[in-house]
Short mmCIF file of C-alpha atoms and ligand atoms in Angstrom, two decimals:
data_model
loop_
_atom_site.label_atom_id
_atom_site.label_comp_id
_atom_site.label_asym_id
_atom_site.label_seq_id
_atom_site.Cartn_x
_atom_site.Cartn_y
_atom_site.Cartn_z
CA MET A 1 -6.58 -8.00 31.69
CA LYS A 2 -3.51 -6.66 29.88
CA LYS A 3 -4.17 -4.29 27.02
CA LYS A 4 -2.67 -5.42 23.71
CA VAL A 5 -0.95 -2.92 21.43
CA LEU A 6 -0.15 -3.67 17.79
CA VAL A 7 3.16 -2.06 16.76
CA THR A 8 3.49 -1.90 12.99
CA GLY A 9 7.12 -1.56 11.89
CA GLY A 10 8.04 -2.86 15.34
CA THR A 11 11.41 -4.35 14.31
CA GLY A 12 12.52 -0.90 13.12
CA PHE A 13 14.58 1.66 15.03
CA ILE A 14 11.88 3.56 16.92
CA GLY A 15 9.37 0.70 16.78
CA SER A 16 11.66 -1.75 18.59
CA HIS A 17 12.51 0.76 21.33
CA THR A 18 8.78 1.47 21.73
CA ALA A 19 7.99 -2.27 21.94
CA VAL A 20 10.47 -2.53 24.84
CA GLU A 21 8.93 0.40 26.71
CA LEU A 22 5.38 -0.92 26.13
CA ILE A 23 6.26 -4.39 27.48
CA GLN A 24 8.04 -2.87 30.47
CA SER A 25 4.95 -0.72 31.10
CA GLY A 26 2.73 -3.81 31.31
CA TYR A 27 1.26 -3.99 27.80
CA ASP A 28 1.06 -7.03 25.57
CA VAL A 29 2.78 -6.27 22.25
CA ALA A 30 2.19 -7.69 18.79
CA ILE A 31 4.47 -6.68 15.91
CA ILE A 32 3.77 -6.69 12.19
CA ASP A 33 6.74 -5.92 9.96
CA ASN A 34 7.66 -6.84 6.35
CA LEU A 35 11.39 -6.66 7.25
CA TYR A 36 11.97 -4.38 4.24
CA ASN A 37 14.25 -2.17 6.33
CA SER A 38 14.87 -4.19 9.50
CA GLU A 39 16.03 -7.58 10.75
CA LYS A 40 13.95 -10.26 12.49
CA SER A 41 16.84 -10.69 14.96
CA VAL A 42 15.71 -7.41 16.58
CA LEU A 43 13.02 -9.55 18.26
CA ASP A 44 15.77 -11.39 20.17
CA GLY A 45 17.03 -8.06 21.47
CA ILE A 46 13.54 -7.14 22.66
CA LYS A 47 13.23 -10.55 24.35
CA GLU A 48 16.64 -10.23 26.01
CA ILE A 49 15.83 -6.81 27.42
CA THR A 50 12.27 -7.51 28.55
CA GLY A 51 12.13 -11.29 28.99
CA THR A 52 9.15 -11.31 26.63
CA MET A 53 9.09 -12.33 22.96
CA PRO A 54 6.37 -10.26 21.28
CA LEU A 55 3.93 -11.93 18.90
CA PHE A 56 5.36 -11.33 15.43
CA GLU A 57 3.96 -11.71 11.95
CA GLU A 58 5.86 -10.86 8.80
CA PHE A 59 3.74 -9.29 6.10
CA ASP A 60 3.21 -6.04 4.25
CA LEU A 61 0.42 -3.77 5.47
CA CYS A 62 -0.38 -2.98 1.84
CA ASP A 63 -1.79 -6.52 1.75
CA GLN A 64 -5.28 -5.83 3.07
CA ILE A 65 -6.25 -9.51 3.23
CA GLN A 66 -3.31 -10.43 5.45
CA LEU A 67 -4.03 -7.43 7.68
CA HIS A 68 -7.71 -8.35 8.07
CA ASN A 69 -6.81 -12.00 8.75
CA PHE A 70 -4.42 -10.84 11.45
CA LEU A 71 -6.99 -8.64 13.18
CA LYS A 72 -9.63 -11.35 12.82
CA SER A 73 -7.46 -13.72 14.82
CA HIS A 74 -5.85 -11.23 17.23
CA HIS A 75 -7.86 -8.70 19.20
CA VAL A 76 -5.84 -5.52 19.78
CA ASP A 77 -6.82 -2.49 21.86
CA ALA A 78 -4.66 0.08 20.06
CA ILE A 79 -2.23 0.44 17.17
CA ILE A 80 1.04 2.36 16.99
CA HIS A 81 1.85 2.78 13.31
CA PHE A 82 5.54 3.09 12.44
CA ALA A 83 5.70 1.00 9.28
CA ALA A 84 6.70 3.30 6.42
CA TYR A 85 9.56 4.07 4.06
CA LYS A 86 11.52 6.92 5.64
CA ALA A 87 14.55 7.91 3.59
CA VAL A 88 14.15 11.51 2.42
CA GLY A 89 16.69 11.22 -0.40
CA GLU A 90 15.33 7.87 -1.64
CA SER A 91 11.79 9.29 -1.69
CA VAL A 92 12.85 11.95 -4.21
CA LYS A 93 14.13 9.20 -6.54
CA LYS A 94 11.16 6.81 -6.00
CA PRO A 95 8.11 8.98 -5.24
CA LEU A 96 5.48 6.43 -6.32
CA ASP A 97 6.98 3.73 -4.09
CA TYR A 98 6.70 6.15 -1.17
CA TYR A 99 3.16 7.33 -1.89
CA ARG A 100 1.92 3.80 -2.51
CA ASN A 101 3.61 2.18 0.47
CA ASN A 102 3.16 4.90 3.07
CA LEU A 103 -0.39 5.90 2.18
CA LEU A 104 -1.91 2.56 1.17
CA SER A 105 -0.65 0.89 4.36
CA LEU A 106 -2.18 3.69 6.44
CA ILE A 107 -5.50 3.55 4.55
CA ASN A 108 -5.64 -0.24 5.01
CA LEU A 109 -4.96 0.18 8.71
CA LEU A 110 -7.66 2.81 9.22
CA GLY A 111 -10.17 0.67 7.34
CA ALA A 112 -9.29 -2.37 9.42
CA MET A 113 -9.56 -0.37 12.68
CA ASP A 114 -13.10 0.53 11.77
CA LYS A 115 -14.01 -3.03 10.78
CA TYR A 116 -12.43 -4.81 13.75
CA ASP A 117 -13.27 -2.29 16.49
CA VAL A 118 -9.78 -1.04 17.20
CA PRO A 119 -10.55 2.46 18.46
CA SER A 120 -7.10 3.98 19.03
CA LEU A 121 -4.20 4.93 16.75
CA VAL A 122 -0.85 6.58 17.44
CA PHE A 123 0.73 7.76 14.19
CA SER A 124 4.44 8.22 13.57
CA SER A 125 4.72 11.65 12.00
CA SER A 126 7.66 13.97 11.62
CA CYS A 127 8.85 17.56 12.02
CA THR A 128 9.49 17.38 8.31
CA VAL A 129 5.84 18.43 7.85
CA TYR A 130 6.87 21.96 8.87
CA GLY A 131 9.50 22.42 6.17
CA GLN A 132 11.62 25.44 7.14
CA PRO A 133 9.47 27.13 9.82
CA ASP A 134 9.25 30.93 9.77
CA LYS A 135 9.36 31.04 13.55
CA LEU A 136 11.48 28.98 15.97
CA PRO A 137 11.01 27.07 18.19
CA VAL A 138 8.20 25.46 16.21
CA THR A 139 4.80 24.83 17.79
CA GLU A 140 2.05 22.44 16.61
CA ASP A 141 0.00 25.32 15.19
CA CYS A 142 2.88 26.41 12.99
CA PRO A 143 1.61 26.29 9.38
CA VAL A 144 2.45 23.12 7.52
CA LYS A 145 4.44 24.07 4.40
CA PRO A 146 4.62 22.37 1.00
CA ALA A 147 6.76 19.29 1.58
CA ILE A 148 10.30 19.30 0.19
CA SER A 149 10.25 15.53 -0.33
CA PRO A 150 7.68 12.85 -1.14
CA TYR A 151 8.58 11.29 2.23
CA GLY A 152 7.60 14.48 4.04
CA ASN A 153 4.50 14.77 1.85
CA THR A 154 3.36 11.27 2.85
CA LYS A 155 3.52 12.37 6.48
CA GLN A 156 1.49 15.49 5.74
CA ILE A 157 -1.12 13.60 3.71
CA GLY A 158 -1.13 10.80 6.29
CA GLU A 159 -2.03 13.29 9.03
CA GLU A 160 -4.82 14.73 6.89
CA ILE A 161 -6.24 11.26 6.09
CA ILE A 162 -6.25 10.42 9.80
CA GLU A 163 -7.86 13.72 10.79
CA GLN A 164 -10.64 13.34 8.23
CA THR A 165 -11.22 9.69 9.18
CA MET A 166 -11.47 10.60 12.88
CA LYS A 167 -14.08 13.20 11.95
CA ALA A 168 -16.09 10.68 9.96
CA LYS A 169 -15.93 7.75 12.38
CA ASP A 170 -17.23 8.51 15.88
CA GLY A 171 -15.67 5.57 17.67
CA LEU A 172 -12.10 6.24 16.45
CA LYS A 173 -9.45 8.50 18.03
CA ALA A 174 -5.86 9.22 17.10
CA VAL A 175 -2.70 11.06 18.07
CA SER A 176 0.00 12.12 15.60
CA LEU A 177 3.47 12.42 17.10
CA ARG A 178 5.79 14.75 15.15
CA TYR A 179 9.31 13.51 15.86
CA PHE A 180 12.30 15.73 15.59
CA ASN A 181 15.61 13.87 15.15
CA PRO A 182 15.75 10.58 17.05
CA ILE A 183 19.28 9.34 17.85
CA GLY A 184 21.06 6.92 20.16
CA ALA A 185 20.23 3.37 21.23
CA HIS A 186 18.91 1.39 24.18
CA PRO A 187 21.44 1.57 27.07
CA SER A 188 21.73 -2.22 26.98
CA ALA A 189 23.17 -1.92 23.43
CA LEU A 190 20.92 -4.88 22.55
CA ILE A 191 18.81 -2.83 20.13
CA GLY A 192 19.64 0.32 18.17
CA GLU A 193 19.65 1.90 14.73
CA LEU A 194 20.45 -0.55 11.91
CA PRO A 195 20.59 1.49 8.70
CA ARG A 196 20.80 -0.69 5.56
CA GLY A 197 23.77 0.28 3.33
CA VAL A 198 25.17 3.81 3.51
CA PRO A 199 23.39 5.70 6.32
CA GLU A 200 21.42 8.78 5.30
CA ASN A 201 21.24 10.14 8.84
CA LEU A 202 23.97 12.03 10.67
CA VAL A 203 24.53 10.00 13.82
CA PRO A 204 24.84 6.52 12.30
CA PHE A 205 27.23 8.03 9.75
CA ILE A 206 29.29 9.51 12.60
CA THR A 207 29.51 6.22 14.50
CA GLN A 208 30.29 4.20 11.34
CA THR A 209 33.06 6.67 10.49
CA ALA A 210 34.46 6.47 14.01
CA ILE A 211 34.45 2.65 13.97
CA GLY A 212 36.26 2.66 10.60
CA LEU A 213 33.43 1.55 8.30
CA ARG A 214 33.38 4.91 6.46
CA ASP A 215 36.44 6.97 5.48
CA GLU A 216 35.08 10.29 6.62
CA LEU A 217 31.88 12.14 7.47
CA LYS A 218 30.81 14.66 4.86
CA VAL A 219 29.37 17.75 6.53
CA PHE A 220 26.72 19.01 4.13
CA GLY A 221 27.44 22.73 4.16
CA SER A 222 28.91 25.25 6.57
CA ASP A 223 27.56 28.38 4.89
CA TYR A 224 24.12 28.43 6.49
CA ASN A 225 22.83 31.41 8.43
CA THR A 226 23.57 29.75 11.80
CA PRO A 227 26.17 30.57 14.50
CA ASP A 228 28.77 28.09 13.18
CA GLY A 229 27.41 27.84 9.62
CA SER A 230 26.15 24.24 9.88
CA CYS A 231 22.50 23.12 10.01
CA ILE A 232 20.65 23.00 13.31
CA ARG A 233 18.35 20.16 14.43
CA ASP A 234 16.63 18.98 17.62
CA TYR A 235 18.23 15.61 18.47
CA LEU A 236 16.37 13.51 21.04
CA HIS A 237 17.21 10.13 22.57
CA VAL A 238 15.22 7.32 20.95
CA VAL A 239 14.32 5.92 24.41
CA ASP A 240 12.76 9.25 25.40
CA LEU A 241 10.86 9.16 22.11
CA ALA A 242 9.72 5.58 22.75
CA LYS A 243 8.40 6.56 26.19
CA ALA A 244 6.27 9.27 24.59
CA HIS A 245 4.45 6.55 22.61
CA VAL A 246 3.55 4.71 25.81
CA VAL A 247 2.14 7.93 27.25
CA ALA A 248 0.22 8.66 24.03
CA VAL A 249 -1.33 5.19 23.74
CA ARG A 250 -2.27 5.23 27.44
CA ARG A 251 -3.92 8.65 26.90
CA LEU A 252 -6.17 7.12 24.24
CA LEU A 253 -6.84 3.83 26.06
CA GLU A 254 -7.86 5.69 29.21
CA GLY A 255 -9.96 8.24 27.31
CA LEU A 256 -7.82 11.18 28.47
CA ASN A 257 -7.65 12.70 25.00
CA LYS A 258 -9.44 16.06 24.71
CA LYS A 259 -10.24 15.74 21.01
CA ASN A 260 -10.51 12.68 18.81
CA TYR A 261 -7.47 13.87 16.86
CA GLU A 262 -4.45 15.47 18.58
CA VAL A 263 -0.93 16.40 17.44
CA PHE A 264 2.22 16.71 19.57
CA ASN A 265 5.81 17.79 18.84
CA LEU A 266 8.37 15.46 20.37
CA GLY A 267 11.72 17.15 20.79
CA THR A 268 14.11 18.47 23.43
CA GLY A 269 13.45 22.13 22.60
CA ASN A 270 17.20 22.65 22.01
CA GLY A 271 18.77 23.29 18.62
CA VAL A 272 22.13 21.61 18.00
CA SER A 273 24.37 22.21 14.98
CA VAL A 274 26.17 19.50 13.03
CA PHE A 275 29.54 20.73 14.40
CA GLU A 276 28.15 20.68 17.95
CA ALA A 277 26.91 17.13 17.39
CA ILE A 278 30.38 16.11 16.19
CA LYS A 279 31.99 17.73 19.26
CA SER A 280 29.57 15.89 21.55
CA PHE A 281 30.43 12.57 19.91
CA GLU A 282 34.19 13.22 20.13
CA LYS A 283 33.84 14.10 23.82
CA VAL A 284 31.91 10.96 24.82
CA SER A 285 33.81 8.55 22.56
CA GLY A 286 37.33 9.96 22.88
CA VAL A 287 37.55 9.48 19.10
CA LYS A 288 38.74 12.34 16.86
CA LEU A 289 36.24 12.20 14.00
CA ARG A 290 37.46 12.52 10.41
CA TYR A 291 35.16 14.88 8.52
CA ASN A 292 35.20 17.14 5.53
CA VAL A 293 32.88 20.05 4.73
CA VAL A 294 31.25 19.64 1.30
CA GLY A 295 28.33 21.34 -0.49
CA ARG A 296 24.82 21.51 0.89
CA ARG A 297 22.53 18.45 0.58
CA GLU A 298 19.49 18.89 -1.66
CA GLY A 299 16.35 19.27 0.43
CA ASP A 300 17.99 20.10 3.74
CA ILE A 301 16.36 22.85 5.74
CA GLU A 302 18.60 25.28 7.61
CA LYS A 303 17.37 25.06 11.17
CA ILE A 304 14.53 23.57 13.19
CA TRP A 305 13.92 22.77 16.84
CA ALA A 306 10.76 22.02 18.78
CA ASP A 307 8.68 23.90 21.25
CA PRO A 308 7.71 20.74 23.21
CA SER A 309 5.60 22.57 25.79
CA LEU A 310 2.29 21.04 24.62
CA ALA A 311 3.64 17.48 25.05
CA ASN A 312 5.21 18.54 28.34
CA SER A 313 1.94 19.90 29.72
CA GLU A 314 -0.69 17.69 28.05
CA LEU A 315 1.19 14.37 28.01
CA GLY A 316 3.32 15.03 31.07
CA TRP A 317 6.24 13.92 28.87
CA LYS A 318 9.61 15.54 28.46
CA THR A 319 13.02 14.36 27.27
CA GLU A 320 15.35 13.18 30.05
CA SER A 321 18.57 12.33 28.22
CA THR A 322 21.21 14.83 27.15
CA LEU A 323 22.87 14.96 23.73
CA ASP A 324 26.04 13.48 25.22
CA GLN A 325 24.12 10.58 26.76
CA ALA A 326 22.39 9.88 23.46
CA MET A 327 25.70 9.98 21.59
CA GLU A 328 27.27 7.67 24.15
CA THR A 329 24.56 5.04 23.64
CA ALA A 330 24.87 5.35 19.84
CA TRP A 331 28.60 4.71 20.13
CA ARG A 332 28.11 1.77 22.57
CA TRP A 333 25.68 0.19 20.10
CA GLU A 334 28.00 0.67 17.11
CA LYS A 335 30.89 -0.97 18.99
CA ARG A 336 28.73 -3.92 20.04
CA ILE A 337 27.36 -4.70 16.57
CA ARG A 338 30.89 -4.46 15.11
CA ASN A 339 32.29 -6.60 17.98
CA LYS A 340 34.74 -3.85 18.87
C1 WQD B 1 20.72 15.95 10.12
C2 WQD B 1 21.75 17.02 9.78
C3 WQD B 1 22.32 17.14 7.45
C4 WQD B 1 24.25 13.24 7.21
C5 WQD B 1 15.54 13.32 8.36
C6 WQD B 1 14.06 13.32 8.10
C7 WQD B 1 13.32 13.19 9.39
C8 WQD B 1 13.81 11.96 10.11
C9 WQD B 1 15.30 12.12 10.40
C10 WQD B 1 12.59 9.99 9.53
C11 WQD B 1 21.40 17.74 8.49
C12 WQD B 1 23.52 16.73 8.29
C13 WQD B 1 23.57 14.35 7.69
C14 WQD B 1 25.60 13.38 6.78
C15 WQD B 1 25.53 15.69 7.34
N1 WQD B 1 13.60 10.82 9.32
N2 WQD B 1 24.22 15.55 7.76
N3 WQD B 1 26.20 14.60 6.87
O1 WQD B 1 17.56 15.33 7.37
O2 WQD B 1 17.28 16.43 9.67
O3 WQD B 1 15.85 14.48 9.09
O4 WQD B 1 15.94 12.21 9.12
O5 WQD B 1 11.74 10.01 10.35
O6 WQD B 1 11.96 13.08 9.12
O7 WQD B 1 13.72 14.55 7.50
O8 WQD B 1 18.27 14.14 9.50
O9 WQD B 1 20.31 12.96 10.19
O10 WQD B 1 19.78 13.16 7.71
O11 WQD B 1 20.53 15.16 8.94
O12 WQD B 1 26.09 16.80 7.41
O13 WQD B 1 26.27 12.41 6.32
O14 WQD B 1 23.00 16.38 9.56
O15 WQD B 1 22.72 18.07 6.46
O16 WQD B 1 21.79 19.10 8.66
P1 WQD B 1 17.27 15.20 8.83
P2 WQD B 1 19.75 13.76 9.05
#
């Protein structure tokens, strides 16, 4: 009997890539999404890649009644929870929207898991919980610092809510996955990142500049204490990230977890600067990118990259794609959606 996994936010960037990997790993997938920051047409991409159209229902997880009705009519064995607002800058302007949406949806989900006997949860967390780490590469036991944005704070509080709930409810178990910077797109170019409006993140801004949608990339600062002066991040291919979710949900479904709440960093372990990311894109695309160095962006940390050894050893997961490969898929996706 196939296990069924509910993917909340499953028409989003990481959610859709995870739905593909789950289906291709033999799971049944159901998706709940309110389409606030994604398009229903993503389902067609998932179907074209896998041959399977996942069950889909459009509603907001803050609506407890709709969530309970869903779980009453659909038995699921595990939940992977992506659905959340995720724009750092926007969260500073609209903190209450972020706290309400990101925390209420999680609280509703945890309550429904308990009521409808769904024992396993994989939570989409973020390296943003670390703030600017004192020591690099950053490990899971690195102290969590006061968040620099309400978005990051919702991830910190979300992890604490889950940890306390797992302590209180014997039958429940959860894994939090702290993503570093996911980039790229499925090699088929049938699904990818679809930022609404002006992209906040670096790589979609690079590809939109290269395709001619944006005049130039603004590099937010070159006066940091890094080798070339620009910020350093740990960019990982979104397909590698998606595969980690399959491993994590299988760990819970097969009872391989060692504690009923575990946390893993998901990154390559390599730090890459903004200028190095630009060079990688120019190499794989053959496009000379127009960019201009401007002032620092409020809230940016200087440098962070993962120590992924716990995920490597405990999950048996490690990234396979290089930065160039990830950039190449991002560029292939941009060209396809702009019919270039
Ligand atoms: C990366 C680097 C910018 C845009 C955030 C969240 C994280 C995750 C990913 C959700 C930084 C620089 C960017 C641009 C630039 N989000 N940059 N010009 O801020 O590291 O992480 O997004 O899960 O949780 O914190 O990612 O891609 O915005 O920025 O110079 O137009 O690129 O300064 O150094 P970030 P990013």
